[in-house]
Short mmCIF file of C-alpha atoms in Angstrom, two decimals:
data_model
loop_
_atom_site.label_atom_id
_atom_site.label_comp_id
_atom_site.label_asym_id
_atom_site.label_seq_id
_atom_site.Cartn_x
_atom_site.Cartn_y
_atom_site.Cartn_z
CA UNK A 1 0.00 0.00 0.00
CA UNK A 2 2.82 2.43 0.81
CA UNK A 3 4.52 1.81 -2.54
CA UNK A 4 1.28 2.30 -4.46
CA UNK A 5 0.46 5.51 -2.63
CA UNK A 6 3.97 6.88 -3.16
CA UNK A 7 3.83 6.01 -6.86
CA UNK A 8 0.46 7.73 -7.34
CA UNK A 9 1.64 10.86 -5.56
CA UNK A 10 4.83 11.02 -7.61
CA UNK A 11 2.95 10.43 -10.84
CA UNK A 12 0.49 13.18 -10.04
CA UNK A 13 3.27 15.60 -9.20
CA UNK A 14 5.25 14.84 -12.32
CA UNK A 15 2.17 15.02 -14.57
CA UNK A 16 1.55 18.55 -13.43
CA UNK A 17 5.18 19.53 -13.76
CA UNK A 18 5.55 18.21 -17.29
CA UNK A 19 2.54 19.85 -18.90
CA UNK A 20 4.80 21.89 -21.17
CA UNK A 21 7.59 19.38 -21.56
CA UNK A 22 7.71 19.25 -25.39
CA UNK A 23 8.70 22.84 -26.06
CA UNK A 24 10.13 23.58 -29.49
CA UNK A 25 12.73 25.88 -30.94
CA UNK A 26 15.69 24.52 -28.94
CA UNK A 27 18.86 23.10 -30.44
CA UNK A 28 20.18 20.27 -28.26
CA UNK A 29 23.66 18.71 -28.38
CA UNK A 30 23.32 15.89 -25.87
CA UNK A 31 26.93 14.71 -26.10
CA UNK A 32 28.25 18.08 -24.91
CA UNK A 33 25.32 19.02 -22.64
CA UNK A 34 25.13 22.56 -24.02
CA UNK A 35 23.08 24.49 -21.46
CA UNK A 36 23.61 27.85 -23.14
CA UNK A 37 20.11 27.75 -24.69
CA UNK A 38 17.23 29.55 -22.99
CA UNK A 39 15.41 26.80 -21.11
CA UNK A 40 13.89 29.21 -18.62
CA UNK A 41 10.97 28.31 -16.38
CA UNK A 42 9.02 29.94 -13.63
CA UNK A 43 9.83 26.94 -11.44
CA UNK A 44 8.39 27.03 -7.96
CA UNK A 45 9.56 30.41 -6.66
CA UNK A 46 6.76 32.77 -7.55
CA UNK A 47 7.51 33.34 -11.22
CA UNK A 48 11.19 34.18 -11.06
CA UNK A 49 13.04 33.09 -14.20
CA UNK A 50 15.18 30.02 -13.52
CA UNK A 51 17.36 28.22 -16.02
CA UNK A 52 16.25 24.61 -16.53
CA UNK A 53 19.28 22.33 -15.99
CA UNK A 54 17.39 19.09 -16.59
CA UNK A 55 18.39 16.50 -19.18
CA UNK A 56 16.90 16.93 -22.63
CA UNK A 57 17.00 15.37 -26.07
CA UNK A 58 15.67 16.03 -29.55
CA UNK A 59 13.98 13.36 -31.61
CA UNK A 60 12.04 13.71 -34.85
CA UNK A 61 12.05 17.49 -34.50
CA UNK A 62 10.59 17.44 -31.00
CA UNK A 63 12.47 18.36 -27.84
CA UNK A 64 11.77 16.59 -24.58
CA UNK A 65 13.17 17.86 -21.31
CA UNK A 66 12.68 17.13 -17.65
CA UNK A 67 10.92 19.68 -15.48
CA UNK A 68 13.00 21.55 -12.92
CA UNK A 69 11.67 22.33 -9.45
CA UNK A 70 13.70 25.22 -8.12
CA UNK A 71 12.45 24.66 -4.57
CA UNK A 72 13.74 21.09 -4.31
CA UNK A 73 16.51 21.30 -6.90
CA UNK A 74 15.18 18.11 -8.51
CA UNK A 75 14.45 17.28 -12.13
CA UNK A 76 11.37 15.15 -12.88
CA UNK A 77 10.90 12.93 -15.94
CA UNK A 78 7.62 11.22 -16.80
CA UNK A 79 7.04 8.11 -18.90
CA UNK A 80 6.75 10.21 -22.06
CA UNK A 81 10.42 11.10 -21.61
CA UNK A 82 11.60 7.49 -21.23
CA UNK A 83 10.19 4.18 -19.98
CA UNK A 84 10.40 0.46 -20.68
CA UNK A 85 7.97 0.76 -23.60
CA UNK A 86 9.50 4.08 -24.62
CA UNK A 87 13.28 3.50 -24.63
CA UNK A 88 15.90 6.17 -25.11
CA UNK A 89 17.09 5.88 -28.72
CA UNK A 90 19.26 9.00 -28.97
CA UNK A 91 22.25 10.13 -26.94
CA UNK A 92 21.44 11.78 -23.63
CA UNK A 93 23.49 13.49 -20.92
CA UNK A 94 22.22 13.57 -17.34
CA UNK A 95 24.01 16.50 -15.69
CA UNK A 96 25.01 16.91 -12.08
CA UNK A 97 22.59 19.11 -10.14
CA UNK A 98 23.83 21.42 -7.44
CA UNK A 99 21.53 20.11 -4.70
CA UNK A 100 19.04 17.84 -6.41
CA UNK A 101 18.36 14.51 -8.04
CA UNK A 102 16.93 13.24 -11.32
CA UNK A 103 13.59 11.55 -10.54
CA UNK A 104 12.23 9.11 -13.12
CA UNK A 105 8.57 8.13 -12.96
CA UNK A 106 9.12 5.08 -15.17
CA UNK A 107 11.96 2.71 -15.95
CA UNK A 108 15.04 3.94 -17.79
CA UNK A 109 15.71 1.77 -20.86
CA UNK A 110 18.62 2.76 -23.09
CA UNK A 111 18.43 1.60 -26.70
CA UNK A 112 16.02 -0.69 -28.51
CA UNK A 113 15.94 -4.38 -27.77
CA UNK A 114 16.28 -7.00 -30.51
CA UNK A 115 15.49 -10.71 -30.40
CA UNK A 116 16.46 -11.76 -33.94
CA UNK A 117 19.50 -11.25 -36.16
CA UNK A 118 17.65 -9.80 -39.14
CA UNK A 119 15.99 -6.94 -37.29
CA UNK A 120 19.13 -6.13 -35.36
CA UNK A 121 21.26 -6.03 -38.52
CA UNK A 122 18.71 -3.83 -40.29
CA UNK A 123 18.97 -1.37 -37.40
CA UNK A 124 22.77 -1.31 -37.72
CA UNK A 125 23.38 -2.74 -34.25
CA UNK A 126 26.41 -5.03 -34.16
CA UNK A 127 28.48 -3.91 -31.15
CA UNK A 128 28.54 -1.51 -28.23
CA UNK A 129 28.51 2.07 -29.49
CA UNK A 130 26.14 1.46 -32.38
CA UNK A 131 23.12 2.41 -30.29
CA UNK A 132 22.19 5.22 -27.93
CA UNK A 133 24.64 6.40 -25.28
CA UNK A 134 23.56 7.53 -21.84
CA UNK A 135 26.15 9.75 -20.15
CA UNK A 136 25.75 10.49 -16.44
CA UNK A 137 27.98 13.27 -15.18
CA UNK A 138 30.09 13.11 -12.02
CA UNK A 139 28.07 13.96 -8.93
CA UNK A 140 24.67 13.17 -10.43
CA UNK A 141 21.99 11.21 -8.56
CA UNK A 142 19.39 9.19 -10.48
CA UNK A 143 16.36 7.88 -8.59
CA UNK A 144 13.34 5.67 -9.21
CA UNK A 145 10.00 5.58 -7.34
CA UNK A 146 9.37 1.91 -6.53
CA UNK A 147 10.37 -1.71 -7.04
CA UNK A 148 8.62 -2.07 -10.41
CA UNK A 149 10.98 0.44 -12.04
CA UNK A 150 14.49 -0.42 -13.11
CA UNK A 151 17.23 0.43 -15.59
CA UNK A 152 18.32 -1.50 -18.69
CA UNK A 153 21.17 -0.79 -21.10
CA UNK A 154 20.46 -2.82 -24.23
CA UNK A 155 22.98 -4.39 -26.61
CA UNK A 156 24.68 -1.83 -28.82
CA UNK A 157 23.96 0.97 -26.35
CA UNK A 158 26.34 2.23 -23.70
CA UNK A 159 26.27 3.68 -20.21
CA UNK A 160 29.05 6.17 -19.49
CA UNK A 161 28.89 7.01 -15.79
CA UNK A 162 32.29 8.29 -14.70
CA UNK A 163 32.33 9.95 -11.31
CA UNK A 164 35.23 10.92 -9.07
CA UNK A 165 36.14 10.19 -5.46
CA UNK A 166 34.85 13.67 -4.61
CA UNK A 167 31.76 13.46 -6.83
CA UNK A 168 30.48 9.88 -7.17
CA UNK A 169 27.44 8.95 -9.22
CA UNK A 170 24.49 7.42 -7.37
CA UNK A 171 21.63 5.27 -8.66
CA UNK A 172 19.05 4.93 -5.91
CA UNK A 173 15.43 5.22 -4.84
CA UNK A 174 13.05 8.12 -4.33
CA UNK A 175 12.80 7.11 -0.68
CA UNK A 176 16.56 7.55 -0.35
CA UNK A 177 16.40 11.02 -1.91
CA UNK A 178 13.55 11.93 0.44
CA UNK A 179 15.47 10.64 3.46
CA UNK A 180 12.84 8.10 4.52
CA UNK A 181 14.78 4.90 3.78
CA UNK A 182 16.45 2.78 6.46
CA UNK A 183 20.14 1.89 6.09
CA UNK A 184 19.44 -1.77 5.25
CA UNK A 185 16.12 -1.29 3.42
CA UNK A 186 15.88 -3.06 0.08
CA UNK A 187 13.38 -3.34 -2.81
CA UNK A 188 13.01 0.43 -3.01
CA UNK A 189 13.56 0.21 -6.78
CA UNK A 190 14.42 -2.61 -9.17
CA UNK A 191 18.10 -2.34 -10.04
CA UNK A 192 20.26 -2.28 -13.17
CA UNK A 193 20.60 -4.69 -16.11
CA UNK A 194 23.37 -4.25 -18.67
CA UNK A 195 23.20 -6.44 -21.80
CA UNK A 196 26.12 -7.08 -24.13
CA UNK A 197 27.31 -9.11 -27.11
CA UNK A 198 29.66 -11.32 -25.10
CA UNK A 199 29.76 -15.11 -25.09
CA UNK A 200 27.26 -17.10 -23.01
CA UNK A 201 27.01 -20.87 -22.87
CA UNK A 202 23.26 -20.53 -23.28
CA UNK A 203 23.98 -20.17 -27.02
CA UNK A 204 25.59 -22.56 -29.53
CA UNK A 205 29.03 -21.80 -30.98
CA UNK A 206 31.17 -23.27 -33.72
CA UNK A 207 34.86 -24.12 -33.38
CA UNK A 208 35.82 -20.47 -34.04
CA UNK A 209 33.39 -19.28 -31.32
CA UNK A 210 30.98 -17.74 -33.80
CA UNK A 211 27.24 -17.89 -33.24
CA UNK A 212 23.96 -16.74 -34.73
CA UNK A 213 20.51 -16.08 -33.30
CA UNK A 214 21.94 -15.68 -29.81
CA UNK A 215 19.26 -13.74 -27.96
CA UNK A 216 18.92 -14.95 -24.37
CA UNK A 217 16.16 -13.42 -22.26
CA UNK A 218 17.64 -11.19 -19.58
CA UNK A 219 16.47 -11.00 -16.00
CA UNK A 220 13.38 -8.83 -15.72
CA UNK A 221 12.27 -9.83 -19.23
CA UNK A 222 8.49 -9.79 -19.59
CA UNK A 223 6.28 -7.79 -21.95
CA UNK A 224 7.55 -4.25 -22.42
CA UNK A 225 10.31 -4.98 -19.92
CA UNK A 226 11.83 -7.67 -22.16
CA UNK A 227 15.48 -7.44 -23.08
CA UNK A 228 17.96 -9.89 -24.57
CA UNK A 229 21.68 -10.52 -24.40
CA UNK A 230 24.40 -12.65 -25.94
CA UNK A 231 26.67 -12.87 -28.95
CA UNK A 232 30.22 -13.86 -29.83
CA UNK A 233 32.24 -10.75 -28.95
CA UNK A 234 33.80 -11.02 -25.49
CA UNK A 235 35.66 -7.77 -26.20
CA UNK A 236 32.43 -5.79 -26.61
CA UNK A 237 31.99 -2.51 -24.72
CA UNK A 238 28.83 -1.54 -22.87
CA UNK A 239 30.45 1.65 -21.64
CA UNK A 240 32.38 2.90 -18.61
CA UNK A 241 31.39 2.95 -14.93
CA UNK A 242 33.67 4.48 -12.34
CA UNK A 243 32.97 5.79 -8.83
CA UNK A 244 29.38 4.55 -9.00
CA UNK A 245 27.07 3.64 -6.10
CA UNK A 246 23.91 1.54 -6.52
CA UNK A 247 21.66 1.54 -3.46
CA UNK A 248 18.49 -0.09 -2.06
CA UNK A 249 17.70 -2.35 -5.02
CA UNK A 250 16.08 -5.68 -5.68
CA UNK A 251 12.60 -6.72 -6.68
CA UNK A 252 10.65 -9.62 -8.06
CA UNK A 253 9.47 -8.40 -11.45
CA UNK A 254 6.70 -9.63 -13.73
CA UNK A 255 8.28 -12.93 -14.81
CA UNK A 256 9.39 -13.95 -11.32
CA UNK A 257 13.03 -12.84 -11.66
CA UNK A 258 14.64 -11.20 -8.68
CA UNK A 259 16.64 -8.23 -9.90
CA UNK A 260 20.15 -7.70 -8.57
CA UNK A 261 22.08 -4.58 -7.74
CA UNK A 262 23.59 -4.84 -11.23
CA UNK A 263 23.17 -7.73 -13.66
CA UNK A 264 25.96 -7.94 -16.25
CA UNK A 265 24.55 -10.09 -19.07
CA UNK A 266 27.24 -11.09 -21.60
CA UNK A 267 29.03 -7.80 -20.97
CA UNK A 268 32.40 -7.72 -22.72
CA UNK A 269 35.90 -6.89 -21.54
CA UNK A 270 35.84 -3.58 -23.41
CA UNK A 271 33.55 -2.31 -20.65
CA UNK A 272 35.43 -0.47 -17.89
CA UNK A 273 34.16 -0.98 -14.33
CA UNK A 274 36.22 0.54 -11.50
CA UNK A 275 35.27 1.72 -8.02
CA UNK A 276 31.78 0.24 -7.89
CA UNK A 277 29.58 -0.13 -4.81
CA UNK A 278 26.31 -1.96 -4.25
CA UNK A 279 24.55 -1.17 -0.98
CA UNK A 280 21.50 -2.82 0.61
CA UNK A 281 20.36 -5.21 -2.10
CA UNK A 282 17.57 -7.78 -1.89
CA UNK A 283 19.06 -10.30 -4.30
CA UNK A 284 22.67 -10.46 -5.56
CA UNK A 285 25.14 -7.59 -5.53
CA UNK A 286 26.57 -8.21 -8.99
CA UNK A 287 25.77 -11.20 -11.18
CA UNK A 288 27.57 -12.04 -14.41
CA UNK A 289 25.87 -14.16 -17.07
CA UNK A 290 28.71 -14.98 -19.43
CA UNK A 291 30.86 -12.27 -20.98
CA UNK A 292 34.29 -11.14 -19.83
CA UNK A 293 33.81 -7.80 -18.05
CA UNK A 294 36.31 -7.21 -15.24
CA UNK A 295 36.07 -5.25 -12.00
CA UNK A 296 38.58 -3.26 -9.97
CA UNK A 297 37.77 -1.99 -6.46
CA UNK A 298 34.33 -3.42 -5.68
CA UNK A 299 32.48 -2.84 -2.40
CA UNK A 300 29.35 -4.80 -1.47
CA UNK A 301 27.49 -4.01 1.75
CA UNK A 302 24.32 -5.57 3.16
CA UNK A 303 23.59 -7.78 0.15
CA UNK A 304 20.91 -10.27 1.19
CA UNK A 305 21.76 -12.98 -1.33
CA UNK A 306 25.14 -13.46 -3.05
CA UNK A 307 27.52 -10.51 -3.19
CA UNK A 308 29.26 -11.99 -6.26
CA UNK A 309 27.31 -14.41 -8.47
CA UNK A 310 28.88 -16.07 -11.51
CA UNK A 311 27.03 -17.91 -14.30
CA UNK A 312 27.06 -19.00 -17.94
CA UNK A 313 30.78 -18.96 -18.63
CA UNK A 314 31.91 -15.60 -17.24
CA UNK A 315 35.65 -15.27 -17.79
CA UNK A 316 36.50 -11.87 -16.34
CA UNK A 317 38.38 -10.85 -13.21
CA UNK A 318 37.84 -9.07 -9.90
CA UNK A 319 40.76 -7.21 -8.33
CA UNK A 320 40.30 -5.77 -4.84
CA UNK A 321 36.85 -6.42 -3.41
CA UNK A 322 35.42 -5.91 0.07
CA UNK A 323 32.21 -7.73 0.99
CA UNK A 324 30.46 -6.90 4.27
CA UNK A 325 27.31 -8.81 5.08
CA UNK A 326 24.68 -7.64 7.54
CA UNK A 327 24.97 -9.01 11.06
CA UNK A 328 21.75 -10.96 10.52
CA UNK A 329 21.42 -11.43 6.75
CA UNK A 330 23.27 -12.35 3.57
CA UNK A 331 24.01 -15.61 1.77
CA UNK A 332 27.27 -16.25 -0.14
CA UNK A 333 30.21 -13.96 -0.63
CA UNK A 334 30.73 -15.87 -3.91
CA UNK A 335 28.24 -18.24 -5.49
CA UNK A 336 29.44 -19.54 -8.82
CA UNK A 337 28.25 -21.87 -11.53
CA UNK A 338 30.46 -23.06 -14.35
CA UNK A 339 27.64 -23.50 -16.82
CA UNK A 340 24.31 -21.80 -16.08
CA UNK A 341 21.89 -21.88 -13.23
CA UNK A 342 22.24 -24.84 -10.92
CA UNK A 343 18.74 -26.18 -11.68
CA UNK A 344 19.78 -26.80 -15.30
CA UNK A 345 22.52 -29.27 -14.35
CA UNK A 346 23.33 -31.83 -17.06
CA UNK A 347 26.36 -33.32 -18.79
CA UNK A 348 28.53 -30.26 -19.43
CA UNK A 349 31.76 -31.94 -20.45
CA UNK A 350 31.39 -30.70 -24.05
CA UNK A 351 30.92 -27.10 -22.89
CA UNK A 352 34.00 -27.33 -20.70
CA UNK A 353 36.03 -28.82 -23.55
CA UNK A 354 35.00 -25.84 -25.69
CA UNK A 355 36.08 -23.41 -22.96
CA UNK A 356 32.52 -22.26 -22.31
CA UNK A 357 32.49 -22.83 -18.56
CA UNK A 358 33.03 -19.98 -16.10
CA UNK A 359 36.70 -19.22 -15.45
CA UNK A 360 36.89 -16.32 -12.98
CA UNK A 361 40.12 -14.77 -11.73
CA UNK A 362 39.72 -13.16 -8.30
CA UNK A 363 42.56 -11.47 -6.41
CA UNK A 364 42.47 -9.47 -3.18
CA UNK A 365 39.00 -10.27 -1.81
CA UNK A 366 37.97 -9.78 1.82
CA UNK A 367 34.65 -11.35 2.84
CA UNK A 368 33.22 -10.53 6.27
CA UNK A 369 30.24 -12.85 6.52
CA UNK A 370 27.39 -13.35 8.92
CA UNK A 371 27.17 -16.55 10.94
CA UNK A 372 23.37 -16.36 11.21
CA UNK A 373 21.29 -19.53 10.88
CA UNK A 374 18.71 -17.95 8.57
CA UNK A 375 18.60 -14.98 6.26
CA UNK A 376 16.28 -13.61 3.62
CA UNK A 377 17.52 -16.34 1.30
CA UNK A 378 19.95 -18.70 3.09
CA UNK A 379 22.55 -18.66 5.90
CA UNK A 380 25.70 -16.59 5.60
CA UNK A 381 28.57 -18.40 3.89
CA UNK A 382 31.82 -17.86 2.03
CA UNK A 383 32.61 -19.31 -1.38
CA UNK A 384 30.68 -21.93 -3.34
CA UNK A 385 32.10 -23.37 -6.57
CA UNK A 386 30.03 -25.83 -8.61
CA UNK A 387 28.91 -26.91 -12.08
CA UNK A 388 32.31 -27.31 -13.65
CA UNK A 389 33.64 -23.86 -12.77
CA UNK A 390 37.42 -23.34 -13.04
CA UNK A 391 38.27 -20.62 -10.47
CA UNK A 392 41.63 -18.91 -9.91
CA UNK A 393 41.46 -17.34 -6.44
CA UNK A 394 44.43 -15.75 -4.67
CA UNK A 395 45.35 -13.37 -1.83
CA UNK A 396 41.90 -13.41 -0.24
CA UNK A 397 40.19 -13.95 3.11
CA UNK A 398 36.83 -15.23 4.37
CA UNK A 399 36.08 -14.20 7.95
CA UNK A 400 33.00 -15.54 9.71
CA UNK A 401 34.23 -15.37 13.29
CA UNK A 402 33.07 -11.91 14.40
CA UNK A 403 29.93 -13.61 15.80
CA UNK A 404 29.25 -17.11 17.11
CA UNK A 405 27.98 -19.61 14.54
CA UNK A 406 24.27 -19.94 15.35
CA UNK A 407 24.12 -23.48 13.94
CA UNK A 408 27.37 -24.79 15.37
CA UNK A 409 29.57 -26.94 13.19
CA UNK A 410 26.97 -28.48 10.87
CA UNK A 411 27.98 -27.18 7.46
CA UNK A 412 25.69 -24.26 6.60
CA UNK A 413 28.01 -21.33 7.43
CA UNK A 414 31.03 -22.74 5.62
CA UNK A 415 34.02 -20.76 4.43
CA UNK A 416 34.76 -22.92 1.36
CA UNK A 417 32.55 -25.32 -0.61
CA UNK A 418 33.57 -27.13 -3.79
CA UNK A 419 31.27 -29.36 -5.83
CA UNK A 420 31.09 -31.19 -9.19
CA UNK A 421 33.53 -33.76 -10.51
CA UNK A 422 34.78 -31.40 -13.21
CA UNK A 423 35.67 -28.65 -10.74
CA UNK A 424 37.39 -30.95 -8.28
CA UNK A 425 39.36 -32.59 -11.11
CA UNK A 426 40.52 -29.19 -12.41
CA UNK A 427 41.62 -28.11 -8.94
CA UNK A 428 43.48 -31.37 -8.44
CA UNK A 429 45.32 -30.86 -11.74
CA UNK A 430 46.12 -27.26 -10.79
CA UNK A 431 46.67 -25.91 -14.30
CA UNK A 432 43.33 -24.29 -15.19
CA UNK A 433 41.96 -23.84 -11.66
CA UNK A 434 43.59 -23.03 -8.33
CA UNK A 435 42.81 -21.68 -4.85
CA UNK A 436 46.00 -20.52 -3.14
CA UNK A 437 47.33 -17.96 -0.62
CA UNK A 438 43.99 -17.48 1.11
CA UNK A 439 42.91 -17.46 4.77
CA UNK A 440 39.63 -18.90 6.08
CA UNK A 441 38.19 -18.22 9.55
CA UNK A 442 34.83 -19.92 10.05
CA UNK A 443 33.55 -22.49 12.53
CA UNK A 444 32.31 -24.46 9.50
CA UNK A 445 35.55 -24.69 7.57
CA UNK A 446 34.55 -26.57 4.42
CA UNK A 447 31.81 -28.47 2.65
CA UNK A 448 32.05 -30.70 -0.40
CA UNK A 449 35.10 -32.24 -1.96
CA UNK A 450 37.18 -34.36 -1.92
CA UNK A 451 39.87 -33.03 -4.23
CA UNK A 452 41.65 -36.03 -5.64
CA UNK A 453 42.53 -38.31 -2.74
CA UNK A 454 42.37 -35.52 -0.14
CA UNK A 455 39.54 -34.07 1.88
CA UNK A 456 38.84 -30.47 0.88
CA UNK A 457 40.53 -28.85 3.90
CA UNK A 458 43.64 -31.01 3.61
CA UNK A 459 43.92 -30.28 -0.11
CA UNK A 460 43.51 -26.53 0.49
CA UNK A 461 46.20 -26.48 3.19
CA UNK A 462 48.57 -28.42 0.94
CA UNK A 463 48.00 -25.78 -1.73
CA UNK A 464 49.02 -22.79 0.39
CA UNK A 465 45.82 -21.89 2.23
CA UNK A 466 45.30 -21.45 5.99
CA UNK A 467 42.30 -22.32 8.18
CA UNK A 468 41.68 -20.87 11.63
CA UNK A 469 40.22 -23.07 14.36
CA UNK A 470 37.11 -21.09 15.28
CA UNK A 471 34.96 -22.31 18.19
CA UNK A 472 31.44 -23.36 17.26
CA UNK A 473 29.72 -21.61 20.16
CA UNK A 474 31.62 -18.34 20.56
CA UNK A 475 32.87 -15.40 18.55
CA UNK A 476 36.58 -15.04 17.89
CA UNK A 477 37.56 -11.45 17.17
CA UNK A 478 40.09 -11.48 14.30
CA UNK A 479 41.55 -8.03 14.93
CA UNK A 480 44.92 -7.01 16.27
CA UNK A 481 43.23 -4.92 18.96
CA UNK A 482 41.54 -7.98 20.46
CA UNK A 483 44.91 -9.68 20.99
CA UNK A 484 43.60 -13.21 20.38
CA UNK A 485 45.30 -16.04 18.58
CA UNK A 486 43.55 -14.87 15.40
CA UNK A 487 44.86 -11.55 14.09
CA UNK A 488 44.00 -10.66 10.50
CA UNK A 489 42.50 -7.16 10.49
CA UNK A 490 43.22 -3.77 12.01
CA UNK A 491 42.04 -0.16 12.10
CA UNK A 492 38.95 1.39 13.69
CA UNK A 493 36.74 -0.10 10.95
CA UNK A 494 38.36 -3.55 11.25
CA UNK A 495 38.51 -4.00 7.48
CA UNK A 496 42.21 -3.38 6.79
CA UNK A 497 44.51 -6.37 6.46
CA UNK A 498 47.44 -6.59 8.85
CA UNK A 499 50.83 -6.96 7.24
CA UNK A 500 51.11 -10.65 6.36
CA UNK A 501 54.28 -11.13 8.39
CA UNK A 502 52.38 -9.97 11.49
CA UNK A 503 49.21 -11.98 10.94
CA UNK A 504 48.40 -14.80 13.34
CA UNK A 505 46.19 -17.87 12.94
CA UNK A 506 45.86 -20.42 15.74
CA UNK A 507 48.46 -18.50 17.79
CA UNK A 508 51.09 -18.84 15.07
CA UNK A 509 52.35 -16.98 12.02
CA UNK A 510 50.25 -17.71 8.95
CA UNK A 511 53.17 -19.15 7.01
CA UNK A 512 51.99 -17.98 3.59
CA UNK A 513 52.86 -14.94 1.49
CA UNK A 514 50.87 -12.85 -0.98
CA UNK A 515 51.23 -13.80 -4.62
CA UNK A 516 52.50 -10.94 -6.79
CA UNK A 517 51.17 -8.22 -4.48
CA UNK A 518 52.02 -6.70 -1.10
CA UNK A 519 49.15 -7.94 1.08
CA UNK A 520 46.25 -10.35 1.43
CA UNK A 521 42.69 -9.08 1.14
CA UNK A 522 41.06 -5.97 -0.25
CA UNK A 523 42.65 -3.21 1.82
CA UNK A 524 45.84 -2.52 3.74
CA UNK A 525 46.58 0.30 6.16
CA UNK A 526 49.94 0.61 4.46
CA UNK A 527 48.40 1.20 1.04
CA UNK A 528 46.03 3.83 -0.34
CA UNK A 529 42.42 3.33 0.76
CA UNK A 530 40.37 3.08 -2.44
CA UNK A 531 37.09 3.35 -0.47
CA UNK A 532 37.68 6.87 0.85
CA UNK A 533 35.51 9.77 -0.27
CA UNK A 534 32.99 8.11 -2.57
CA UNK A 535 31.51 5.07 -0.80
CA UNK A 536 28.44 5.07 1.44
CA UNK A 537 27.93 3.16 4.68
CA UNK A 538 31.57 2.52 5.52
CA UNK A 539 33.20 5.70 6.83
CA UNK A 540 32.03 8.25 9.40
CA UNK A 541 30.30 11.21 7.78
CA UNK A 542 28.78 9.12 5.01
CA UNK A 543 26.73 6.42 6.69
CA UNK A 544 23.56 5.91 8.69
CA UNK A 545 24.92 3.26 11.06
CA UNK A 546 28.23 1.93 12.31
CA UNK A 547 29.55 -1.43 11.13
CA UNK A 548 28.30 -4.17 13.43
CA UNK A 549 31.81 -5.50 14.10
CA UNK A 550 34.00 -2.39 14.15
CA UNK A 551 36.11 -1.54 17.18
CA UNK A 552 34.73 1.25 19.35
#
């Protein structure tokens, strides 16, 4: 009832504001955001002339522009400006507003969607850059009214959202803009879906990795919300995202899909993603369906399902990632499938032989997980590898000892889980898959295996990993300040890795060294802090609550 009421109020407000939206006689250059034209409006301050800074575009001789409210500083855009059934098909720049946000009544779909080769070729869409480009300027905030509204970047189109540490870009909810949202509230709007021309094992390929009629339905695909992904270009570019925050997302849409913070569907390696945060998300933080997009400096906080979810042959990398689950919610830090979704399990030996299974490379990951017995989806846990995935994981940590394991040692709050004959065989061989130079601190150490002739824990230790002995019925603080036999983290936030030579596990030195870098985990007090300035929820001055485990 609250969502419906809020939506009706917003719609009514925007309808009144946009009565004169299609004004003529204005020359627009969206790529350069030329605001020198006279877009004056009486606004809301008694008739005074105010320049309209809202985004605008020209199409078929008609200009559409958002309506500026000078009292709130916000720009409002109704469904006639853009929506799922009315996608953006020309370039558009969303500028930074001095003290306001861009409020969309409908969904924001960029570019047309195509589900057959003939129509797509006739439209001239073959790779990223052929379609519309949405540019979001540093410091801009884009907001949506409720969980039925979300954002899609279709194949051929691009999102260019490049913020700075001082002026990050935020995609969030109307409730967040209005200041009525709680710090861990989710499902305030849908989330983001980015579709590319990368490889997915949901399509058929020849020996040269060429395909045709590869149009897989993306998450959120139903009716006007339908979008498709897939192709044979793992180098495709869907744009550039840097210093971007995505907050309060996740919803079950018309076809039953649960939208993530951001879904990367066959997004190629030509896409740049650096300094990305997802915050308070109902489903997954980021989920990759095939493709080869890579990530550098990723922060996930209060994700209720999997903070990193891998499917359909994703072959990209993640370098430096910090995952912080809620004290009472969250499922996996990493959940990963080599082929597709787990329910579609079959004989995938041919796909693996063709190199179509997921092959992630992850380096410098710190997971601080909940030890709760139940969450929105499942109990808190570390890493799960299944379905013929070939992972390469180094210099990382899973820490589940800040709170006592509610279930005791019974296998649900594990640090490391490995399944499927193909995955265990690849890890045993050690050429295409490896897990090395990592530290695990959970009461439930492992689940699954064996790897070759060894139980999973014994194999992991033999391959340069370390397991802490965490009691089943009590917390074990892993910080230097606590002065226990487990010392991995330091600093007032308790998220910075101690120098490896000073780390302790089970009252002894860890006995491993970082591989080709200076420290284990996502952050080190001796290195630059890539989270400073632009993230939300971590540092004082830009959060609504303290971290549940930080030192006071």
